[in-house]
Tab-separated table of C-alpha atoms in Angstrom:
chain	number	residue	atom	x	y	z
A	1103	MET	CA	13.412	-54.262	-3.116
A	1104	VAL	CA	13.393	-53.633	0.620
A	1105	THR	CA	13.512	-56.357	3.255
A	1106	VAL	CA	11.162	-56.068	6.189
A	1107	GLY	CA	11.616	-58.227	9.277
A	1108	ILE	CA	8.742	-59.511	11.412
A	1109	LEU	CA	9.418	-60.124	15.078
A	1110	ALA	CA	8.245	-63.718	15.341
A	1111	LEU	CA	8.421	-64.663	18.990
A	1112	GLN	CA	4.662	-65.135	19.167
A	1113	GLY	CA	1.525	-63.870	17.452
A	1114	ALA	CA	0.212	-63.170	13.963
A	1115	VAL	CA	3.304	-63.559	11.783
A	1116	ARG	CA	2.074	-65.342	8.665
A	1117	GLU	CA	-0.641	-62.746	7.987
A	1118	HIS	CA	1.855	-59.885	8.199
A	1119	ALA	CA	4.223	-61.747	5.894
A	1120	ARG	CA	1.538	-62.118	3.243
A	1121	ALA	CA	0.499	-58.468	3.486
A	1122	LEU	CA	4.101	-57.236	3.264
A	1123	GLU	CA	4.922	-59.463	0.304
A	1124	GLU	CA	1.853	-58.251	-1.522
A	1125	SER	CA	2.991	-54.698	-0.777
A	1126	GLY	CA	6.265	-55.362	-2.568
A	1127	ALA	CA	8.715	-56.189	0.219
A	1128	ASN	CA	10.930	-59.167	0.978
A	1129	VAL	CA	10.093	-60.691	4.331
A	1130	LYS	CA	12.472	-61.999	6.956
A	1131	ILE	CA	11.309	-63.802	10.098
A	1132	ILE	CA	13.094	-62.521	13.196
A	1133	LYS	CA	13.547	-64.923	16.088
A	1134	ARG	CA	17.056	-64.087	17.283
A	1135	ILE	CA	19.369	-61.101	17.615
A	1136	GLU	CA	21.452	-61.958	14.568
A	1137	ASP	CA	18.310	-61.978	12.397
A	1138	LEU	CA	18.084	-58.201	12.820
A	1139	GLU	CA	21.054	-57.681	10.529
A	1140	ASP	CA	20.332	-56.832	6.897
A	1141	ILE	CA	16.748	-55.731	7.303
A	1142	ASP	CA	15.505	-52.302	6.251
A	1143	GLY	CA	12.485	-52.130	8.548
A	1144	LEU	CA	10.741	-54.108	11.272
A	1145	VAL	CA	7.147	-55.089	12.062
A	1146	VAL	CA	6.276	-55.819	15.686
A	1147	PRO	CA	3.070	-57.844	15.303
A	1148	GLY	CA	-0.015	-58.362	17.416
A	1149	GLY	CA	-0.020	-61.060	20.049
A	1150	GLU	CA	0.134	-60.909	23.804
A	1151	SER	CA	2.378	-58.001	24.798
A	1152	THR	CA	3.174	-59.511	28.226
A	1153	THR	CA	4.267	-62.762	26.586
A	1154	MET	CA	6.270	-61.024	23.873
A	1155	ARG	CA	8.108	-58.872	26.389
A	1156	ARG	CA	9.061	-61.953	28.439
A	1157	LEU	CA	10.375	-63.706	25.367
A	1158	ILE	CA	12.232	-60.554	24.247
A	1159	ASP	CA	13.961	-60.471	27.639
A	1160	LYS	CA	14.601	-64.181	27.655
A	1161	TYR	CA	16.491	-63.988	24.371
A	1162	GLU	CA	18.216	-60.764	25.327
A	1163	MET	CA	16.635	-59.013	22.375
A	1164	PHE	CA	15.541	-55.953	24.292
A	1165	LYS	CA	18.680	-53.869	23.777
A	1166	PRO	CA	19.203	-54.979	20.155
A	1167	LEU	CA	15.600	-54.029	19.327
A	1168	GLN	CA	16.000	-50.611	20.923
A	1169	ASP	CA	19.308	-50.174	19.090
A	1170	PHE	CA	17.643	-51.181	15.844
A	1171	ALA	CA	15.003	-48.495	16.362
A	1172	LYS	CA	17.731	-45.957	17.068
A	1173	THR	CA	19.702	-46.767	13.896
A	1174	GLY	CA	17.098	-44.842	11.958
A	1175	LYS	CA	15.248	-47.729	10.375
A	1176	PRO	CA	11.421	-47.755	10.370
A	1177	VAL	CA	9.397	-49.804	12.844
A	1178	PHE	CA	5.678	-50.617	12.569
A	1179	GLY	CA	3.854	-51.894	15.670
A	1180	THR	CA	0.337	-53.325	15.527
A	1181	CYS	CA	-1.811	-53.870	18.632
A	1182	ALA	CA	0.617	-55.524	21.078
A	1183	GLY	CA	3.410	-54.016	18.965
A	1184	LEU	CA	1.973	-50.545	19.593
A	1185	ILE	CA	2.083	-51.208	23.344
A	1186	LEU	CA	5.711	-52.328	23.096
A	1187	MET	CA	6.663	-49.089	21.273
A	1188	ALA	CA	4.976	-46.625	23.657
A	1189	ARG	CA	6.921	-44.437	26.060
A	1190	GLU	CA	4.249	-44.810	28.738
A	1191	ILE	CA	1.635	-47.441	29.598
A	1192	ILE	CA	-1.208	-46.494	31.919
A	1193	GLY	CA	-1.082	-48.538	35.118
A	1194	GLN	CA	2.464	-49.739	34.547
A	1195	GLU	CA	5.624	-48.239	35.938
A	1196	HIS	CA	7.629	-48.559	32.744
A	1197	GLY	CA	7.066	-48.792	29.039
A	1198	HIS	CA	8.846	-51.461	26.972
A	1199	LEU	CA	10.886	-50.270	23.972
A	1200	GLU	CA	9.826	-46.656	24.624
A	1201	VAL	CA	10.452	-45.374	21.093
A	1202	MET	CA	7.243	-43.390	20.508
A	1203	ASP	CA	6.276	-40.413	22.648
A	1204	MET	CA	2.782	-41.437	23.587
A	1205	LYS	CA	0.793	-42.847	26.474
A	1206	VAL	CA	-1.270	-45.981	25.826
A	1207	HIS	CA	-4.151	-47.727	27.518
A	1208	ARG	CA	-3.923	-51.531	27.370
A	1209	ASN	CA	-7.182	-53.381	26.555
A	1210	GLY	CA	-8.668	-49.891	26.373
A	1211	PHE	CA	-11.826	-51.053	24.605
A	1212	GLY	CA	-12.512	-53.938	26.994
A	1213	ARG	CA	-12.360	-57.722	26.862
A	1214	GLN	CA	-12.852	-60.067	23.905
A	1215	ARG	CA	-16.670	-59.826	23.920
A	1216	GLU	CA	-16.268	-56.066	23.392
A	1217	SER	CA	-13.867	-56.565	20.467
A	1218	PHE	CA	-15.169	-55.118	17.209
A	1219	GLU	CA	-14.555	-54.044	13.641
A	1220	VAL	CA	-15.410	-50.634	12.263
A	1221	PRO	CA	-14.768	-48.556	9.111
A	1222	LEU	CA	-12.162	-45.837	9.689
A	1223	THR	CA	-10.538	-42.968	7.862
A	1224	VAL	CA	-6.764	-43.218	8.082
A	1225	LYS	CA	-4.728	-40.153	7.200
A	1226	GLY	CA	-2.159	-40.930	4.525
A	1227	LEU	CA	-4.215	-43.722	2.964
A	1228	GLU	CA	-6.313	-43.189	-0.119
A	1229	GLY	CA	-10.053	-43.266	0.448
A	1230	GLU	CA	-12.290	-42.074	3.214
A	1231	GLY	CA	-14.160	-44.069	5.853
A	1232	ASP	CA	-13.496	-47.288	3.971
A	1233	TYR	CA	-10.663	-48.809	5.938
A	1234	ILE	CA	-11.888	-51.674	8.158
A	1235	GLY	CA	-10.132	-51.643	11.518
A	1236	VAL	CA	-10.270	-54.964	13.371
A	1237	PHE	CA	-9.898	-54.320	17.102
A	1238	ILE	CA	-9.183	-57.323	19.333
A	1239	ARG	CA	-8.796	-56.640	23.040
A	1240	ALA	CA	-7.164	-53.590	21.538
A	1241	PRO	CA	-5.279	-50.788	23.231
A	1242	TYR	CA	-5.745	-47.121	22.359
A	1243	ILE	CA	-3.439	-44.143	22.529
A	1244	ASP	CA	-4.463	-41.897	25.363
A	1245	SER	CA	-2.258	-38.925	24.498
A	1246	VAL	CA	0.684	-38.035	22.260
A	1247	CYS	CA	3.518	-35.513	22.242
A	1248	PRO	CA	3.326	-32.688	19.642
A	1249	ASP	CA	5.660	-34.366	17.151
A	1250	VAL	CA	3.510	-37.484	16.965
A	1251	GLU	CA	1.081	-37.297	14.073
A	1252	VAL	CA	-2.379	-38.751	14.713
A	1253	LEU	CA	-3.456	-40.853	11.704
A	1254	ALA	CA	-6.789	-42.220	12.894
A	1255	THR	CA	-9.246	-41.917	15.747
A	1256	PHE	CA	-12.304	-43.836	16.814
A	1257	GLN	CA	-14.729	-42.452	19.412
A	1258	ASP	CA	-12.218	-39.679	20.120
A	1259	ARG	CA	-9.516	-42.197	20.921
A	1260	ILE	CA	-6.316	-42.313	18.908
A	1261	VAL	CA	-5.944	-45.651	17.133
A	1262	ALA	CA	-3.131	-44.992	14.637
A	1263	ALA	CA	-0.149	-42.653	14.768
A	1264	ARG	CA	3.219	-41.869	13.239
A	1265	GLN	CA	6.300	-40.259	14.696
A	1266	GLY	CA	8.966	-39.882	12.029
A	1267	ARG	CA	10.016	-43.392	11.068
A	1268	PHE	CA	7.776	-45.056	13.667
A	1269	LEU	CA	4.279	-46.172	12.761
A	1270	CYS	CA	1.696	-47.857	14.956
A	1271	CYS	CA	-1.952	-48.861	15.013
A	1272	ALA	CA	-4.254	-50.369	17.638
A	1273	PHE	CA	-6.130	-52.462	15.084
A	1274	HIS	CA	-4.972	-55.457	13.041
A	1275	PRO	CA	-4.201	-54.485	9.437
A	1276	GLU	CA	-2.971	-58.044	8.816
A	1277	LEU	CA	-6.411	-59.606	9.392
A	1278	THR	CA	-8.090	-58.126	6.321
A	1279	ASP	CA	-7.243	-58.303	2.621
A	1280	ASP	CA	-6.814	-54.535	2.527
A	1281	HIS	CA	-3.036	-54.021	2.588
A	1282	ARG	CA	-2.982	-50.219	2.475
A	1283	MET	CA	-1.404	-49.870	5.937
A	1284	HIS	CA	1.379	-52.285	4.978
A	1285	GLY	CA	1.779	-50.443	1.696
A	1286	TYR	CA	2.141	-47.186	3.626
A	1287	PHE	CA	4.830	-48.737	5.843
A	1288	VAL	CA	6.717	-50.314	2.932
A	1289	GLY	CA	6.655	-46.835	1.361
A	1290	MET	CA	8.286	-45.421	4.511
A	1291	VAL	CA	10.951	-48.134	4.422
A	1292	GLU	CA	11.689	-47.516	0.734
A	1293	GLU	CA	11.971	-43.796	1.263
A	1294	LEU	CA	14.385	-44.131	4.162
A	1295	LYS	CA	16.478	-46.683	2.346
A	1296	LYS	CA	16.885	-44.231	-0.508
A	1297	THR	CA	17.991	-41.542	1.936
A	1298	PHE	CA	20.599	-43.898	3.422
A	1299	ALA	CA	21.909	-44.985	0.022
B	434	MET	CA	-21.195	-49.414	11.923
B	435	VAL	CA	-19.462	-50.995	14.874
B	436	GLN	CA	-19.776	-54.761	14.742
B	437	THR	CA	-18.864	-57.099	17.601
B	438	GLY	CA	-18.521	-60.876	17.441
B	439	THR	CA	-17.705	-61.051	13.722
B	440	ASP	CA	-15.731	-64.021	12.351
B	441	ARG	CA	-12.731	-61.765	11.868
B	442	VAL	CA	-12.815	-60.557	15.444
B	443	LYS	CA	-13.382	-64.057	16.856
B	444	ARG	CA	-10.891	-65.923	14.673
B	445	GLY	CA	-8.429	-63.054	14.872
B	446	MET	CA	-8.273	-63.415	18.627
B	447	ALA	CA	-7.012	-66.998	18.155
B	448	GLU	CA	-4.539	-65.820	15.489
B	449	MET	CA	-2.931	-63.621	18.159
B	450	GLN	CA	-2.332	-66.678	20.325
B	451	LYS	CA	-0.278	-68.487	17.680
B	452	GLY	CA	3.091	-69.842	18.678
B	453	GLY	CA	2.025	-69.631	22.291
B	454	VAL	CA	1.058	-71.854	25.194
B	455	ILE	CA	-2.329	-71.810	26.936
B	456	MET	CA	-2.236	-73.228	30.452
B	457	ASP	CA	-4.917	-74.753	32.683
B	458	VAL	CA	-5.122	-73.049	36.082
B	459	VAL	CA	-7.444	-73.524	39.050
B	460	ASN	CA	-6.816	-70.323	41.021
B	461	ALA	CA	-5.301	-66.833	40.884
B	462	GLU	CA	-1.930	-68.000	42.170
B	463	GLN	CA	-1.510	-70.548	39.366
B	464	ALA	CA	-2.742	-67.979	36.834
B	465	LYS	CA	0.009	-65.607	37.898
B	466	ILE	CA	2.631	-68.338	37.631
B	467	ALA	CA	1.387	-69.075	34.115
B	468	GLU	CA	1.436	-65.413	33.067
B	469	GLU	CA	4.868	-64.943	34.587
B	470	ALA	CA	6.132	-67.958	32.625
B	471	GLY	CA	4.930	-66.433	29.354
B	472	ALA	CA	1.580	-68.161	28.735
B	473	VAL	CA	-0.502	-66.376	26.053
B	474	ALA	CA	-3.729	-67.224	27.875
B	475	VAL	CA	-4.967	-69.272	30.791
B	476	MET	CA	-7.868	-71.714	31.016
B	477	ALA	CA	-9.707	-71.230	34.301
B	478	LEU	CA	-11.255	-74.407	35.660
B	479	GLU	CA	-12.119	-76.093	38.914
B	480	ARG	CA	-9.860	-79.098	38.474
B	481	VAL	CA	-7.217	-79.978	35.915
B	482	PRO	CA	-8.175	-82.939	33.695
B	483	ALA	CA	-6.036	-85.435	35.650
B	484	ASP	CA	-7.986	-84.550	38.803
B	485	ILE	CA	-11.305	-84.663	36.948
B	486	ARG	CA	-10.351	-88.177	35.885
B	487	ALA	CA	-9.435	-89.145	39.451
B	488	ALA	CA	-12.540	-87.570	41.005
B	489	GLY	CA	-15.065	-89.198	38.651
B	490	GLY	CA	-18.719	-88.143	38.787
B	491	VAL	CA	-20.107	-85.288	36.722
B	492	ALA	CA	-17.626	-82.558	35.735
B	493	ARG	CA	-19.277	-79.163	35.207
B	494	MET	CA	-18.333	-75.586	34.404
B	495	ALA	CA	-16.065	-74.045	37.065
B	496	ASP	CA	-17.503	-72.047	39.954
B	497	PRO	CA	-17.823	-68.457	38.639
B	498	THR	CA	-15.782	-67.301	41.651
B	499	ILE	CA	-12.742	-69.083	40.205
B	500	VAL	CA	-13.260	-67.584	36.752
B	501	GLU	CA	-13.599	-64.095	38.242
B	502	GLU	CA	-10.598	-64.574	40.490
B	503	VAL	CA	-8.463	-65.562	37.519
B	504	ILE	CA	-9.802	-62.712	35.332
B	505	ASN	CA	-8.851	-60.240	38.052
B	506	ALA	CA	-5.401	-61.768	38.593
B	507	VAL	CA	-3.941	-61.549	35.063
B	508	SER	CA	-3.894	-59.255	32.045
B	509	ILE	CA	-3.629	-62.046	29.461
B	510	PRO	CA	-6.874	-63.519	28.040
B	511	VAL	CA	-8.835	-65.946	30.193
B	512	MET	CA	-10.601	-68.963	28.723
B	513	ALA	CA	-13.067	-71.253	30.500
B	514	LYS	CA	-14.739	-74.588	29.769
B	515	ALA	CA	-18.438	-75.265	29.288
B	516	ARG	CA	-20.010	-78.708	28.869
B	517	ILE	CA	-20.769	-79.820	25.319
B	518	GLY	CA	-24.228	-78.516	24.404
B	519	HIS	CA	-24.731	-76.624	27.681
B	520	ILE	CA	-26.125	-73.341	26.375
B	521	VAL	CA	-26.538	-71.784	29.813
B	522	GLU	CA	-23.056	-72.601	31.113
B	523	ALA	CA	-21.668	-70.966	27.985
B	524	ARG	CA	-23.912	-67.905	28.456
B	525	ILE	CA	-22.775	-67.601	32.087
B	526	LEU	CA	-19.125	-67.696	31.067
B	527	GLU	CA	-19.785	-65.094	28.386
B	528	ALA	CA	-21.526	-62.879	30.963
B	529	LEU	CA	-18.560	-63.264	33.331
B	530	GLY	CA	-16.276	-61.860	30.633
B	531	ALA	CA	-14.356	-65.000	29.664
B	532	ASP	CA	-12.407	-64.193	26.493
B	533	TYR	CA	-12.835	-67.623	24.910
B	534	ILE	CA	-15.017	-70.618	25.756
B	535	ASP	CA	-13.860	-74.192	25.329
B	536	GLU	CA	-16.844	-76.421	24.577
B	537	SER	CA	-14.972	-79.287	26.077
B	538	GLU	CA	-15.102	-83.063	26.190
B	539	VAL	CA	-13.099	-82.881	29.420
B	540	LEU	CA	-16.363	-81.993	31.140
B	541	THR	CA	-19.349	-84.348	31.163
B	542	PRO	CA	-21.476	-83.593	28.069
B	543	ALA	CA	-24.854	-81.962	28.697
B	544	ASP	CA	-26.207	-82.969	25.298
B	545	GLU	CA	-25.434	-86.263	23.587
B	546	VAL	CA	-26.708	-85.189	20.169
B	547	PHE	CA	-26.061	-81.497	19.611
B	548	HIS	CA	-23.161	-79.158	20.125
B	549	LEU	CA	-23.698	-75.467	20.835
B	550	ASN	CA	-24.659	-73.153	18.009
B	551	LYS	CA	-21.587	-71.062	18.588
B	552	ARG	CA	-22.591	-68.465	15.998
B	553	ASP	CA	-25.212	-67.229	18.452
B	554	PHE	CA	-22.548	-65.954	20.822
B	555	THR	CA	-20.391	-62.841	20.808
B	556	VAL	CA	-17.599	-64.639	22.644
B	557	PRO	CA	-15.508	-66.996	20.477
B	558	PHE	CA	-15.271	-70.755	21.002
B	559	VAL	CA	-12.563	-73.373	20.777
B	560	CYS	CA	-13.517	-77.030	20.241
B	561	GLY	CA	-11.672	-80.333	20.171
B	562	ALA	CA	-11.398	-82.520	17.077
B	563	ARG	CA	-9.890	-85.883	16.193
B	564	ASP	CA	-10.326	-85.727	12.453
B	565	LEU	CA	-11.295	-83.331	9.688
B	566	GLY	CA	-14.966	-84.315	9.836
B	567	GLU	CA	-15.211	-83.298	13.461
B	568	ALA	CA	-13.064	-80.211	12.867
B	569	THR	CA	-15.223	-78.911	10.014
B	570	ARG	CA	-18.499	-79.703	11.791
B	571	ARG	CA	-17.298	-77.564	14.708
B	572	ILE	CA	-16.303	-74.783	12.306
B	573	GLY	CA	-19.724	-75.098	10.712
B	574	GLU	CA	-21.318	-74.565	14.133
B	575	GLY	CA	-19.209	-71.449	14.552
B	576	ALA	CA	-16.051	-72.530	16.399
B	577	SER	CA	-13.316	-69.914	15.845
B	578	MET	CA	-10.433	-72.093	16.970
B	579	LEU	CA	-9.702	-75.816	17.051
B	580	ARG	CA	-7.539	-78.060	19.140
B	581	THR	CA	-6.791	-81.744	18.979
B	582	LYS	CA	-8.676	-83.736	21.565
B	583	GLY	CA	-5.785	-86.006	22.432
B	584	GLU	CA	-6.581	-87.862	25.626
B	585	PRO	CA	-6.772	-85.229	28.365
B	586	GLY	CA	-5.313	-85.770	31.796
B	587	THR	CA	-3.169	-88.723	30.778
B	588	GLY	CA	0.184	-87.038	30.221
B	589	ASN	CA	0.379	-89.318	27.183
B	590	ILE	CA	0.967	-87.530	23.885
B	591	VAL	CA	0.107	-90.426	21.602
B	592	GLU	CA	-3.537	-89.480	20.967
B	593	ALA	CA	-2.774	-85.807	20.284
B	594	VAL	CA	-0.151	-86.955	17.763
B	595	ARG	CA	-2.667	-89.272	16.124
B	596	HIS	CA	-5.269	-86.513	15.829
B	597	MET	CA	-2.860	-83.862	14.569
B	598	ARG	CA	-1.363	-86.172	11.942
B	599	LEU	CA	-4.778	-87.320	10.787
B	600	ILE	CA	-6.196	-83.796	10.446
B	601	GLN	CA	-3.062	-82.588	8.638
B	602	SER	CA	-3.144	-85.471	6.177
B	603	GLN	CA	-6.882	-85.045	5.574
B	604	VAL	CA	-6.382	-81.322	4.892
B	605	LYS	CA	-3.621	-82.172	2.393
B	606	LYS	CA	-5.860	-84.715	0.718
B	607	VAL	CA	-8.689	-82.182	0.336
B	608	VAL	CA	-6.313	-79.542	-1.011
B	609	GLY	CA	-5.024	-82.025	-3.590
B	610	MET	CA	-8.465	-83.153	-4.746
B	611	SER	CA	-10.269	-81.698	-7.689
B	612	GLU	CA	-13.465	-79.817	-6.873
B	613	ASP	CA	-15.719	-82.478	-8.353
B	614	GLU	CA	-14.430	-85.000	-5.807
B	615	LEU	CA	-15.231	-82.811	-2.819
B	616	MET	CA	-18.910	-83.628	-2.319
B	617	THR	CA	-18.203	-87.326	-1.923
B	618	GLU	CA	-15.332	-86.518	0.412
B	619	ALA	CA	-17.714	-84.300	2.408
B	620	LYS	CA	-20.154	-87.202	2.622
B	621	ASN	CA	-17.439	-89.626	3.711
B	622	LEU	CA	-16.031	-87.298	6.349
B	623	GLY	CA	-19.398	-86.012	7.556
B	624	ALA	CA	-18.043	-82.562	6.746
B	625	PRO	CA	-19.887	-79.450	5.554
B	626	TYR	CA	-19.163	-79.155	1.820
B	627	GLU	CA	-18.643	-75.365	1.836
B	628	ILE	CA	-15.955	-75.612	4.472
B	629	LEU	CA	-14.079	-78.299	2.532
B	630	LEU	CA	-14.285	-76.051	-0.505
B	631	GLN	CA	-12.829	-73.195	1.515
B	632	ILE	CA	-9.999	-75.440	2.763
B	633	LYS	CA	-9.251	-76.521	-0.797
B	634	ARG	CA	-9.153	-72.911	-2.054
B	635	GLU	CA	-7.071	-71.522	0.812
B	636	GLY	CA	-4.841	-74.558	1.210
B	637	ARG	CA	-5.380	-74.755	4.956
B	638	LEU	CA	-7.942	-74.825	7.762
B	639	PRO	CA	-9.830	-71.521	8.059
B	640	VAL	CA	-9.131	-71.335	11.806
B	641	VAL	CA	-6.136	-71.831	14.063
B	642	ASN	CA	-5.519	-75.415	15.266
B	643	PHE	CA	-3.701	-75.970	18.559
B	644	ALA	CA	-2.467	-79.205	20.110
B	645	ALA	CA	-4.080	-80.413	23.317
B	646	GLY	CA	-4.618	-83.528	25.382
B	647	GLY	CA	-1.524	-85.159	26.829
B	648	VAL	CA	1.284	-82.582	26.564
B	649	ALA	CA	3.531	-83.267	29.575
B	650	SER	CA	7.042	-82.075	28.669
B	651	PRO	CA	8.856	-79.392	26.656
B	652	ALA	CA	9.704	-82.064	24.111
B	653	ASP	CA	6.011	-82.988	23.774
B	654	ALA	CA	5.130	-79.350	23.104
B	655	ALA	CA	7.899	-79.013	20.483
B	656	LEU	CA	6.809	-82.294	18.871
B	657	MET	CA	3.279	-80.982	18.375
B	658	MET	CA	4.632	-77.766	16.830
B	659	GLU	CA	6.830	-79.861	14.542
B	660	LEU	CA	3.703	-81.728	13.421
B	661	GLY	CA	2.052	-78.453	12.441
B	662	ALA	CA	0.206	-77.257	15.539
B	663	ASP	CA	-0.291	-73.468	15.720
B	664	GLY	CA	0.290	-73.529	19.471
B	665	VAL	CA	-0.189	-75.729	22.512
B	666	PHE	CA	-2.655	-76.200	25.353
B	667	VAL	CA	-1.171	-77.707	28.494
B	668	GLY	CA	-3.683	-79.045	30.967
B	669	SER	CA	-2.439	-81.171	33.803
B	670	GLY	CA	1.172	-81.203	32.589
B	671	ILE	CA	2.280	-78.077	34.422
B	672	PHE	CA	0.648	-78.042	37.806
B	673	LYS	CA	0.905	-81.826	38.184
B	674	SER	CA	4.683	-81.677	37.706
B	675	ASP	CA	7.265	-81.349	40.484
B	676	ASN	CA	8.216	-77.783	39.654
B	677	PRO	CA	5.373	-75.923	37.883
B	678	GLU	CA	7.265	-72.608	37.440
B	679	LYS	CA	10.185	-74.283	35.746
B	680	PHE	CA	7.995	-76.587	33.681
B	681	ALA	CA	5.816	-73.720	32.519
B	682	ARG	CA	8.788	-71.625	31.389
B	683	ALA	CA	10.445	-74.552	29.659
B	684	ILE	CA	7.286	-75.480	27.759
B	685	VAL	CA	6.823	-71.878	26.566
B	686	GLU	CA	10.389	-71.705	25.294
B	687	ALA	CA	10.268	-75.108	23.640
B	688	THR	CA	7.113	-74.013	21.812
B	689	THR	CA	8.694	-70.795	20.488
B	690	HIS	CA	11.921	-72.465	19.409
B	691	TYR	CA	10.590	-75.908	18.603
B	692	GLN	CA	13.323	-76.657	16.103
B	693	ASP	CA	16.225	-75.530	18.289
B	694	TYR	CA	17.171	-78.887	19.756
B	695	ASP	CA	20.239	-77.647	21.678
B	696	LEU	CA	17.994	-75.197	23.466
B	697	ILE	CA	15.282	-77.780	24.192
B	698	ALA	CA	17.951	-80.161	25.511
B	699	LYS	CA	19.222	-77.445	27.806
B	700	LEU	CA	15.869	-76.441	29.149
B	701	SER	CA	14.779	-80.056	29.648
B	702	LYS	CA	17.630	-80.636	32.119
B	703	GLY	CA	16.812	-81.027	35.809
B	704	LEU	CA	13.130	-80.237	35.406
B	705	GLY	CA	12.170	-82.809	38.018
B	706	THR	CA	9.489	-85.398	37.456
B	707	ALA	CA	6.826	-84.764	34.856
B	708	MET	CA	3.257	-85.713	35.694
B	709	LYS	CA	2.654	-89.435	36.046
B	710	GLY	CA	1.309	-90.671	32.738
B	711	VAL	CA	-1.412	-93.139	31.844
B	712	GLU	CA	-1.177	-95.808	29.156
B	713	ILE	CA	-4.140	-95.282	26.837
B	714	SER	CA	-4.965	-99.001	26.522
B	715	SER	CA	-5.467	-99.172	30.294
B	716	LEU	CA	-8.443	-96.792	30.055
B	717	GLN	CA	-11.960	-98.225	30.092
B	718	PRO	CA	-14.089	-97.102	27.111
B	719	SER	CA	-16.122	-94.948	29.513
B	720	GLU	CA	-12.928	-93.208	30.629
B	721	ARG	CA	-11.978	-92.052	27.138
B	722	MET	CA	-12.805	-88.348	27.044
B	723	GLN	CA	-11.986	-88.062	23.329
B	724	ASP	CA	-15.011	-90.190	22.440
B	725	ARG	CA	-17.318	-87.477	23.769
B	726	GLY	CA	-18.648	-85.104	21.109
B	727	TRP	CA	-20.359	-85.835	17.796
């Protein structure tokens, strides 16, 4: 069984834990640098990206998180997590972890009153047009480099993508009972673990 | 196809705030200090509760200029308070683009019988509660997030502790009951039966429950987390302290690492004076904000 960590500085942690466990992974809550040892993959959850970045800096987790991503282990960012993973953020001088070659637009769909849910088709998941994406003050991906695979779009905006061992989505897969996205990620983690072993 | 204002979208927004601190601010400058300190959201209002208490008179929704100023100053979500039952204040705040509305007992109620029908709105609502009856009635009306009432603007944590402990123990009691006991419990609590049934089946409240009303120090914030709060609202505690920047940062950290006592000890050092507190028994019945709401 693989062990997936969830960065738990702030945000939706419990929901991710449930979805990962139901997808067949062990879950480890990550609050400090030393927690990053012994995990096979990492989820960077939704929350407030500004707040998470401040807490990451405060606990000097920035470098260790980047190093973790570079060790070759999979990382899955949802909503705020997607923003943290992007190379470029529109309107900001720098990205955060800068592990995925894409440009993102924060709160791209507007404020809370514009938040929505909508059925999507996500490449790599079974089924068509039956995956409910819950978008909350969500970002979208404005553009990607050629080696980033687009997994889902909504109104011509990219809302899920994969680059090698990095996976991200603008919606909240943890807020529904449909755990296919988590299953997809756990599959990635299992595959890479086999390669390492 | 595309649906806005669904329960998932409204409640989910509060889920994203978990483990965080929401701070009261009265202008753009304070909002920036709060964001800089790591707040997950700010509550834009005209006066913090301690000043509302001191000023007396009727407390209303903030001037829209303040709400707009704060919305333009920060990228984190902005909440704002409407009076209990004041449909139009709530609609104005929704039109301004507030991300969450607090139907709040801190302001003077506009309706002494009915709360807002919060299901009518696209914007989500947070409401205060002292016990499970109040909490579930607010959920029944469509609140997407709860907070303890505590006793706002006093810097005294005792009421928030009372409310959090009571709600937690009542949830446990409901979860432990058999289904045939629930209707009588619903009657006794004044709670909607279906929501009690949902709590029993899921083992917890269906929405996030924050602590609010009297948090004045990092230790207070950590205490509320220890008691099971999902996060913390700080009203007067930050900008009524000697050093708001330092206080704000310390409260955020204490909330994240609420069980790391070495850390909380360290960050509680040399914070300066916390806000001056008020002993609850010295309040006149008419001064008790927590008794507003029904």
